[in-house]
Structures are given as C-alpha cells and as structure tokens.
Amino acid sequence: PKELPISWPLNSYKFYARNHNENLIETILSQITDIKTPKTRASLFLDWQGYTNDLNKGCATIAQSLGGINSIEQLHLSFDNTYLNDTGCRAVSELLKHLPSLTHFTFGAQNTRISNEGAGWIVNSLSFPSLLSTLILSFYGCRNISDPTVQNLAVILRSRNMMSHLKLILGRTGITSMGLALLSQTITLLRNLTAITIAIQENTISEQSCSQLIQALNYLSISQLVLSFKGMRITDSVVVSLSETLRRLPSLMSLTVGLEENNAVSDDKASCIATALSFIPKLTQIVLGFANCNQIGDYTLQALAGFLRSRYSISKLHLNFQETIVTDKAIHALADSLISLYHLTSLLLGFGRTAISDSGLANLVDKISPLPKLSELSLILNDSWRVGDRGGESLLRLLWAQKTLDSVDIKAQRIRLTENVKQRIREAIPVRNFTRPNICLLYTSDAADDLLCVDLGGRRIIKKKK
C-alpha cells in the first residue's frame, strides 16, 4: 500500500479479501491506522464471501488493526458462505466496543457455523456505539441461531430509539413464533424508523405471529419496506392483514413483498395488495414476488395493471409470476398499463412456466420499446412452451428499438425458437454494446419438445433400445 499512488487519508475503503491470506489483509489494514484525525468520516467495506481458510485469525487481525480508530463511521463486514464460527464473532464484537463513532454497521454471516453464542457476542456489542442508526444483520441459513439471539437483539433495539434503518435477514434459521412475536413488539417502539427489512423466509412460524409483525408496522412512518415470507405456507389471513397495513402507510416510497412458494394464497386475496397500493401516493418502487403460487393468476395481475395505469411516477417495477396461472388476457392488460410509465428505469417481468404465448409476449415487448428512460430490463420466460419464433422476433425488435437500455437480462430457456432467430438475437448483443448483457437461450427448438430429453449443452439425449 505504501507504493500505491494514493493520497492519505481517504474516506472510503473497500477490500475484497476472497481467497487471500491474512498477512496481506493485515498489511493493508495496518495502513489505515496511520489516519489519526481525518477531516471526513471513514467507511470500511470488508468482503470475505466464500473465503475457504480459517477466519478466526482474520477476525482477530481486523479487531487489532481497526480497534480504537475514531474516524470509522461505517463498517460493513461480509462473511457469507465461509467457515466463520463463534470465536471469530467474539473478535468482531471486541472491535465494535472500540468504535464510538460508528453509525452504520453491516454484518453478513449467511450459511456459516455461528450459533446463538456467536450471534450473542455481536448483538450485545451493539450497545457500545452510541450513534448507531443503521443496522444490517444477515443470518440466513444459520440453523443454530434461534430465539435467544432475537431476545438479545430486542433488548438492544429498545435502547436505540434513534435507529432509522433496520434490516434483519433471518430466513432458514431456528427462530420460532415466540421469537418473532418479541421482535414485533420491539419494532413498535422504534418510532424513528424510516426503512425496515424483515426476511423470515423458510421458517416454521405461525400465521398469527406473521400477522403480528405486519400490524407492528402500523406504528411507524416508513418510506421503505421489505417483507419476505417465501416458503412459509401462509394463507389469506396474512395477506389481508398486509393489505390493511399498506393502506395506513401513506409515506411509503419503496415496497418489496415476497410471497413465493405459498400455495395457500388465493388469487382473490392477493389482488387486495394491488388495491391497497392505490392508497400510497408516493410509491415509486414496487417489487412483488408471487413465483410458485399456483392459485395466483389473472385477477391479481389485472388488479396491478389497473393500479399502474394512473401511476406515472413509478421508476422501478419488478413482478415475478413464474409458475402461476397467468394467461395472455392479464398480460395484455399489463402491457397496456406500461405505456404510461414514462419514468420507469428498471423493469423485471417473470412469466416462466405460465400460459404466455407469442401474442402476449409480442404485445408486452411492443409496449416496453417506447419507454423513454428504461435502462435495466429483465425478462424471465423459461419453459414458456407457447412462445416461439414470433415471440423471439419481438425480443429482437426490442433489442434494436430500445435505445436507452444499458443492462439486459433475458432468460428464455426451453422455448420454441429456431436456430435462425436465436443466432440473430445473439448477434444483436455485441452490436448494441450493452454494459451488462445476459441472454440465455439454451436448448434448440427440437430439444424443447421434451424437457426430460435435454442436457445442458442443448443436445437431444437418444437412448437406444436394446
């Protein structure tokens, strides 16, 4: 670092420590300690995702190198998919005790080996940074984390009345209905929250506790809301509770709701969410996930289309209806509503394994093409058996006609495109020079006749009869 042409002090540092040894990290971090009284507050990002070595030494190195640096205002640590254990968590907790100026803290430990003991070290140390206003904790996939961690977190949050941003990723853990109920009671006390994310996907939690969490939001005045109930087998009662709460959040500007893999949610009640959106005048970003909900279909999508017709200010729209019972009728309604979204910059539409046909896709794409500010587009059409060359031609027209696109992601595996159309689509990508292109057109139209007879190379597997 001493030989690099960098003018110290800096105010932001980002280190990607994947597959690097601790000595290199220690050498780099030692340079930060040279900063005694910088004019601006410092932000530090350390990303150890996928690190395959023992992290205990690495965590100790971080604690020794950074402890006592009063300039660090934002600290982001990511240990996702590593061998992080409770010992490493204790080292990180010692670091937090010596960062009095910390206002933003992110700790990612998805799919790690930490338990309630390690998570408890992290959570309890949050009582030391008195200025902490933004907290992000990600424990997805940590099966050894359960209600005791939530209880410790609830105690800390109750003493943090100035908390403005809270993000908790607690999916696929050991948290029960009792733990979620305690967390819901605590959230009602955080009256200064403006952004909240609660992801409890793939947990065994009662509907009553889920409803209690949703009702706790009635006490807040938030602008950003993210809720994930993926794979939790909730029913219409939770969806109705959610729609009623949304009506009482007029200041909401960004909404994300994940209801994927919930087959007990009916089309009629899911449409209530779309109806509730009309009561939120400032809403500009919408992300709704209904994938793998086999009772949701045209009624919900048509309700969303009706809402969008009068919302010119929408800038982000992500709708995932994969493996639902959506048909061309609702897709035509959605296409007609997209015309009015003049400020739309990011669009994702997922209709894989639905009844969408060439007609629906062509109409949809033709209405997307004139959008004047669209820069990011994602279309998911995997296993849409009724889409063929006519739909492929419409995709080709979109790639040439939409001049504002910077990022395009089209997943169209196992649809009936001939080789000629696929080749023309592939040739359009380098000519348009997209910054982030991703076009996936695996499998030939011949192989698409039978999904069970296709391998990843697009070749038909022929079994000879003996």
C-alpha positions as a printed Julia matrix, in Angstrom:
466×3 Matrix{Float64}:
   0.0     0.0     0.0
   2.87    2.44    0.64
   3.91    2.18   -3.01
   0.44    2.87   -4.37
  -0.26    6.38   -5.69
  -2.87    7.08   -3.02
  -3.24   10.28   -1.09
  -3.94    9.5     2.56
  -6.28    9.91    4.28
  -9.12    8.51    2.24
 -12.71    8.48    3.42
 -13.81    5.15    1.95
 -12.06    1.78    1.76
 -13.28   -1.38    0.07
 -11.32   -4.63    0.34
 -12.37   -7.9    -1.28
 -10.49  -10.47    0.77
 -11.72  -13.57   -1.01
  -9.04  -16.27   -1.29
  -6.3   -14.01    0.12
  -4.17  -14.79    3.16
  -4.39  -12.98    6.47
  -0.88  -11.47    6.14
  -1.9    -9.47    3.09
  -5.04   -8.22    4.82
  -3.03   -7.29    7.91
  -0.57   -5.32    5.78
  -3.35   -3.38    4.12
  -5.29   -2.7     7.3
  -2.15   -1.5     9.05
  -2.08    1.48    6.71
  -5.49    2.63    7.91
  -4.17    3.01   11.44
  -1.95    5.84   10.2
  -5.07    8.0     9.99
  -5.43    9.81   13.27
  -7.67   12.81   12.72
  -9.12   12.78    9.2
 -11.32   15.62    8.13
 -14.09   13.31    6.99
 -15.57   10.17    8.47
 -14.29    6.89    7.07
 -16.25    3.96    5.6
 -14.77    0.46    5.53
 -16.04   -2.49    3.49
 -14.5    -5.92    4.06
 -15.85   -8.74    1.89
 -14.76  -12.27    2.83
 -17.52  -14.13    0.97
 -16.52  -17.64    0.03
 -13.23  -17.46    1.95
 -12.07  -21.05    2.36
  -9.46  -20.67    5.12
  -9.89  -20.39    8.88
 -11.37  -16.98    9.63
 -10.57  -16.8    13.35
  -7.16  -15.28   12.67
  -8.62  -12.95   10.06
 -11.23  -11.64   12.5
  -8.57  -11.13   15.14
  -6.49   -9.2    12.59
  -9.42   -6.93   11.84
 -10.02   -6.27   15.54
  -6.36   -5.47   16.24
  -5.9    -3.25   13.2
  -9.09   -1.21   13.46
  -9.82   -1.06   17.17
  -9.84    2.47   18.53
  -9.96    4.31   15.19
 -12.49    7.01   15.97
 -12.85    8.0    12.32
 -14.71    4.86   11.23
 -18.34    5.81   10.76
 -19.5     2.94    8.53
 -18.34   -0.66    8.89
 -19.53   -3.41    6.55
 -18.32   -6.97    7.16
 -19.4    -9.85    4.93
 -18.56  -13.43    5.9
 -21.25  -15.18    3.83
 -20.57  -18.81    2.92
 -17.38  -19.06    4.98
 -16.19  -21.11    7.95
 -16.89  -18.29   10.41
 -17.63  -19.62   13.9
 -18.32  -18.23   17.36
 -14.64  -17.48   18.03
 -14.49  -15.15   15.05
 -17.69  -13.45   16.17
 -16.15  -12.73   19.56
 -13.19  -10.99   17.9
 -15.55   -8.83   15.83
 -17.53   -7.96   18.96
 -14.36   -6.69   20.64
 -13.81   -4.42   17.67
 -17.3    -2.91   17.95
 -16.65   -1.97   21.56
 -13.89    0.42   20.43
 -15.67    2.23   17.57
 -17.54    5.05   19.32
 -18.28    6.98   16.13
 -19.93    4.06   14.32
 -23.29    4.98   12.78
 -23.73    2.24   10.12
 -22.97   -1.43   10.77
 -23.47   -4.41    8.45
 -22.69   -7.97    9.47
 -23.27  -10.73    6.93
 -22.92  -14.33    8.08
 -25.19  -16.29    5.76
 -24.68  -20.06    5.71
 -21.98  -20.02    8.39
 -21.41  -22.1    11.52
 -22.17  -19.49   14.14
 -24.64  -20.28   16.92
 -26.6   -18.26   19.45
 -23.38  -17.74   21.4
 -21.53  -16.12   18.5
 -24.54  -14.08   17.38
 -24.98  -13.02   21.02
 -21.44  -11.6    21.09
 -22.2    -9.49   18.02
 -25.61   -8.31   19.18
 -24.54   -7.42   22.73
 -21.6    -5.37   21.46
 -24.04   -3.13   19.58
 -24.78   -1.37   22.87
 -21.38    0.38   22.74
 -21.66    2.54   19.55
 -23.97    5.23   20.91
 -24.56    6.86   17.5
 -25.66    3.69   15.68
 -28.57    4.5    13.37
 -28.33    1.86   10.61
 -28.12   -1.84   11.4
 -28.0    -4.75    8.94
 -27.73   -8.31   10.24
 -27.86  -11.29    7.89
 -28.04  -14.77    9.41
 -29.79  -16.63    6.59
 -29.11  -20.37    6.7
 -27.64  -20.35   10.22
 -29.61  -23.22   11.66
 -28.02  -22.88   15.09
 -29.43  -19.38   15.59
 -32.81  -19.25   17.33
 -34.94  -17.26   19.77
 -32.16  -16.36   22.28
 -30.47  -14.26   19.59
 -33.74  -12.46   18.88
 -34.25  -11.85   22.59
 -30.81  -10.24   22.9
 -31.48   -8.17   19.79
 -34.81   -6.97   21.18
 -33.12   -5.72   24.35
 -30.52   -3.77   22.35
 -33.06   -2.25   19.93
 -35.21   -0.95   22.76
 -32.3     1.26   23.82
 -31.8     2.51   20.26
 -34.7     4.9    19.8
 -32.81    6.84   17.11
 -32.49    3.81   14.82
 -33.55    4.86   11.29
 -32.66    1.83    9.13
 -33.11   -1.77   10.24
 -32.52   -4.84    8.09
 -32.79   -8.36    9.52
 -32.3   -11.43    7.32
 -33.43  -14.33    9.5
 -34.58  -16.86    6.92
 -33.92  -20.57    7.35
 -32.88  -20.29   10.98
 -34.27  -21.78   14.19
 -36.42  -18.78   15.06
 -39.93  -19.65   16.23
 -43.23  -17.82   16.59
 -42.28  -16.72   20.11
 -39.11  -15.03   18.9
 -40.9   -13.24   16.06
 -43.62  -12.03   18.43
 -40.98  -10.49   20.71
 -39.32   -8.81   17.72
 -42.68   -7.41   16.59
 -43.3    -5.85   19.99
 -39.87   -4.2    19.86
 -40.44   -2.76   16.39
 -43.45   -0.81   17.63
 -41.08    1.17   19.89
 -38.74    2.26   17.07
 -40.77    5.29   16.04
 -37.88    6.91   14.11
 -37.51    4.04   11.64
 -37.74    5.13    8.01
 -36.61    1.89    6.34
 -37.16   -1.66    7.55
 -36.43   -5.1     6.08
 -37.62   -8.29    7.75
 -36.92  -11.55    5.9
 -38.12  -14.66    7.73
 -38.47  -16.92    4.7
 -38.43  -20.71    5.01
 -39.1   -20.71    8.76
 -41.8   -22.56   10.66
 -43.71  -19.63   12.13
 -47.42  -19.35   12.84
 -49.72  -17.12   10.81
 -50.67  -15.25   13.96
 -47.05  -14.21   14.55
 -46.69  -13.13   10.91
 -49.82  -11.0    11.23
 -48.49   -9.52   14.45
 -45.29   -8.49   12.67
 -47.29   -6.82    9.91
 -49.55   -5.0    12.36
 -46.48   -3.64   14.19
 -45.74   -1.57   11.09
 -48.88    0.49   11.75
 -46.97    2.36   14.46
 -44.24    3.52   12.08
 -43.87    6.18    9.41
 -41.59    4.4     6.97
 -40.58    5.14    3.39
 -39.02    1.74    2.56
 -40.47   -1.66    3.41
 -39.2    -5.16    2.56
 -41.0    -8.28    3.76
 -40.19  -11.84    2.73
 -42.48  -14.76    3.56
 -41.13  -17.13    0.92
 -41.96  -20.78    1.52
 -43.79  -20.18    4.81
 -47.18  -21.64    3.86
 -49.12  -18.58    4.9
 -52.78  -18.22    3.97
 -55.18  -15.44    3.02
 -55.44  -14.06    6.55
 -51.82  -12.82    6.48
 -52.28  -11.29    3.03
 -55.42   -9.46    4.16
 -53.54   -8.15    7.21
 -50.75   -6.94    4.91
 -53.14   -5.12    2.58
 -54.83   -3.39    5.52
 -51.47   -2.24    6.88
 -50.34   -0.9     3.5
 -53.35    1.37    3.43
 -52.01    3.01    6.61
 -48.53    3.75    5.22
 -49.04    6.86    3.07
 -45.35    7.87    3.25
 -44.14    4.61    1.69
 -41.96    5.12   -1.39
 -40.44    1.67   -1.9
 -42.21   -1.67   -1.33
 -40.92   -5.23   -1.65
 -43.08   -8.22   -0.75
 -42.05  -11.84   -1.31
 -44.79  -14.45   -1.17
 -43.1   -17.11   -3.27
 -43.98  -20.79   -2.81
 -47.18  -20.11   -0.88
 -49.84  -22.25   -2.5
 -52.47  -21.39    0.12
 -52.76  -17.75   -1.01
 -55.75  -17.25   -3.28
 -55.91  -15.05   -6.36
 -58.75  -13.03   -4.88
 -56.91  -12.07   -1.67
 -53.57  -11.47   -3.39
 -55.28   -8.86   -5.56
 -56.05   -6.94   -2.35
 -52.38   -5.98   -2.23
 -52.73   -4.26   -5.6
 -55.84   -2.49   -4.39
 -54.03   -1.28   -1.26
 -51.26    0.26   -3.37
 -53.67    2.91   -4.63
 -53.72    4.36   -1.09
 -49.95    5.06   -1.19
 -49.49    8.29   -3.19
 -45.67    8.49   -3.01
 -44.91    4.92   -4.1
 -42.26    4.83   -6.84
 -40.61    1.39   -6.47
 -42.55   -1.88   -6.43
 -41.17   -5.42   -6.15
 -43.7    -8.24   -5.81
 -42.83  -11.94   -5.85
 -45.59  -14.49   -6.47
 -43.49  -17.24   -8.07
 -44.67  -20.82   -7.48
 -48.03  -19.69   -6.1
 -50.3   -21.99   -8.08
 -53.55  -20.23   -7.09
 -52.45  -16.74   -8.17
 -53.14  -15.62  -11.71
 -55.06  -13.18  -13.88
 -57.11  -11.49  -11.16
 -54.02  -10.28   -9.27
 -52.12   -9.23  -12.4
 -55.13   -7.36  -13.79
 -55.53   -5.53  -10.47
 -51.89   -4.48  -10.66
 -52.37   -3.33  -14.24
 -55.32   -1.18  -13.19
 -53.22    0.42  -10.46
 -50.3     1.15  -12.8
 -52.43    2.99  -15.35
 -52.61    6.05  -13.09
 -49.08    5.94  -11.66
 -46.78    7.86  -13.95
 -44.05    8.25  -11.3
 -43.14    4.54  -10.96
 -39.39    4.18  -11.55
 -38.86    0.52  -10.6
 -41.26   -2.34  -11.27
 -40.38   -5.98  -10.62
 -43.19   -8.53  -10.95
 -42.41  -12.24  -10.69
 -45.31  -14.52  -11.67
 -43.32  -17.63  -12.61
 -45.24  -20.9   -12.31
 -48.58  -19.2   -11.69
 -51.84  -19.48  -13.65
 -51.39  -16.19  -15.51
 -52.69  -16.13  -19.11
 -52.41  -13.81  -22.09
 -55.54  -11.93  -21.03
 -53.86  -10.46  -17.95
 -50.56   -9.97  -19.78
 -52.31   -7.84  -22.41
 -53.78   -5.73  -19.59
 -50.34   -5.3   -18.04
 -48.85   -4.35  -21.41
 -51.45   -1.62  -21.9
 -50.64   -0.17  -18.46
 -46.89    0.03  -19.13
 -47.38    2.72  -21.76
 -47.99    5.38  -19.12
 -44.86    4.64  -17.06
 -42.72    7.42  -18.52
 -40.28    7.47  -15.59
 -39.66    3.72  -15.47
 -35.92    2.91  -15.33
 -35.87   -0.7   -14.06
 -38.28   -3.42  -15.18
 -38.36   -7.14  -14.35
 -41.14   -9.42  -15.54
 -41.15  -13.13  -14.74
 -43.62  -15.31  -16.65
 -41.74  -18.6   -16.9
 -43.88  -21.75  -16.84
 -47.08  -19.8   -17.44
 -49.55  -19.76  -20.34
 -47.92  -16.75  -22.02
 -47.89  -17.13  -25.81
 -46.37  -15.34  -28.79
 -49.28  -12.92  -28.83
 -48.89  -11.92  -25.19
 -45.12  -11.6   -25.39
 -45.23   -9.57  -28.61
 -47.76   -7.14  -27.15
 -45.75   -6.83  -23.95
 -42.46   -6.17  -25.74
 -44.01   -3.67  -28.16
 -45.28   -1.61  -25.21
 -41.88   -1.74  -23.48
 -39.92   -0.49  -26.5
 -41.11    3.17  -26.42
 -40.37    3.71  -22.69
 -38.04    6.75  -22.76
 -35.98    6.17  -19.58
 -35.74    2.39  -19.31
 -32.12    1.37  -18.55
 -32.49   -2.07  -16.92
 -34.65   -4.86  -18.31
 -35.06   -8.47  -17.14
 -37.44  -10.96  -18.76
 -37.83  -14.5   -17.4
 -39.55  -16.78  -19.9
 -38.08  -20.2   -19.07
 -40.27  -23.17  -20.02
 -42.89  -21.0   -21.75
 -43.88  -23.67  -24.25
 -46.29  -21.46  -26.19
 -43.59  -18.94  -27.11
 -41.89  -19.47  -30.45
 -40.29  -17.55  -33.3
 -42.9   -14.8   -33.29
 -42.07  -14.05  -29.66
 -38.36  -14.28  -30.48
 -38.79  -11.76  -33.29
 -40.44   -9.36  -30.85
 -37.48   -9.71  -28.48
 -35.17   -8.92  -31.39
 -37.17   -5.78  -32.23
 -36.89   -4.7   -28.59
 -33.1    -5.04  -28.57
 -32.83   -2.78  -31.61
 -35.6    -0.29  -30.82
 -34.94    0.4   -27.12
 -32.03    2.87  -27.25
 -31.84    3.69  -23.52
 -31.18    0.12  -22.34
 -27.88   -0.33  -20.52
 -28.46   -3.69  -18.83
 -30.5    -6.51  -20.37
 -31.15   -9.96  -18.91
 -33.35  -12.35  -20.88
 -33.79  -15.92  -19.67
 -35.6   -17.89  -22.33
 -34.55  -21.49  -21.82
 -36.59  -24.27  -23.36
 -38.81  -22.17  -25.62
 -39.51  -22.97  -29.27
 -37.0   -20.74  -31.07
 -35.41  -21.85  -34.28
 -31.67  -21.58  -34.68
 -32.03  -18.68  -37.12
 -33.87  -16.48  -34.61
 -31.51  -17.4   -31.79
 -28.49  -16.52  -33.9
 -29.93  -13.12  -34.82
 -30.6   -12.34  -31.16
 -27.04  -13.3   -30.22
 -25.64  -11.11  -32.99
 -27.63   -8.1   -31.79
 -25.97   -8.12  -28.36
 -22.39   -7.06  -29.3
 -23.68   -4.53  -31.83
 -25.81   -2.79  -29.2
 -22.82   -2.86  -26.78
 -24.81   -3.34  -23.57
 -22.89   -2.75  -20.35
 -24.35   -5.87  -18.68
 -25.77   -8.26  -21.28
 -27.07  -11.69  -20.29
 -29.07  -13.59  -22.88
 -29.68  -17.25  -22.1
 -31.2   -19.25  -24.99
 -30.2   -22.8   -24.1
 -31.74  -25.76  -25.91
 -32.85  -25.99  -29.52
 -36.47  -25.88  -30.59
 -36.23  -29.55  -31.45
 -34.99  -30.42  -27.97
 -37.65  -28.22  -26.4
 -40.22  -30.83  -27.35
 -39.21  -32.92  -24.37
 -37.59  -31.4   -21.28
 -36.58  -34.81  -19.95
 -34.51  -35.5   -23.07
 -32.3   -32.39  -22.95
 -28.88  -31.9   -21.4
 -27.17  -28.61  -20.61
 -25.47  -28.47  -23.99
 -28.73  -28.35  -25.89
 -28.3   -31.8   -27.38
 -31.04  -34.35  -27.53
 -30.29  -37.45  -25.5
 -31.18  -40.51  -27.55
 -31.47  -43.79  -25.72
 -31.01  -46.8   -27.92
 -33.39  -49.62  -27.38
 -31.75  -52.93  -26.58
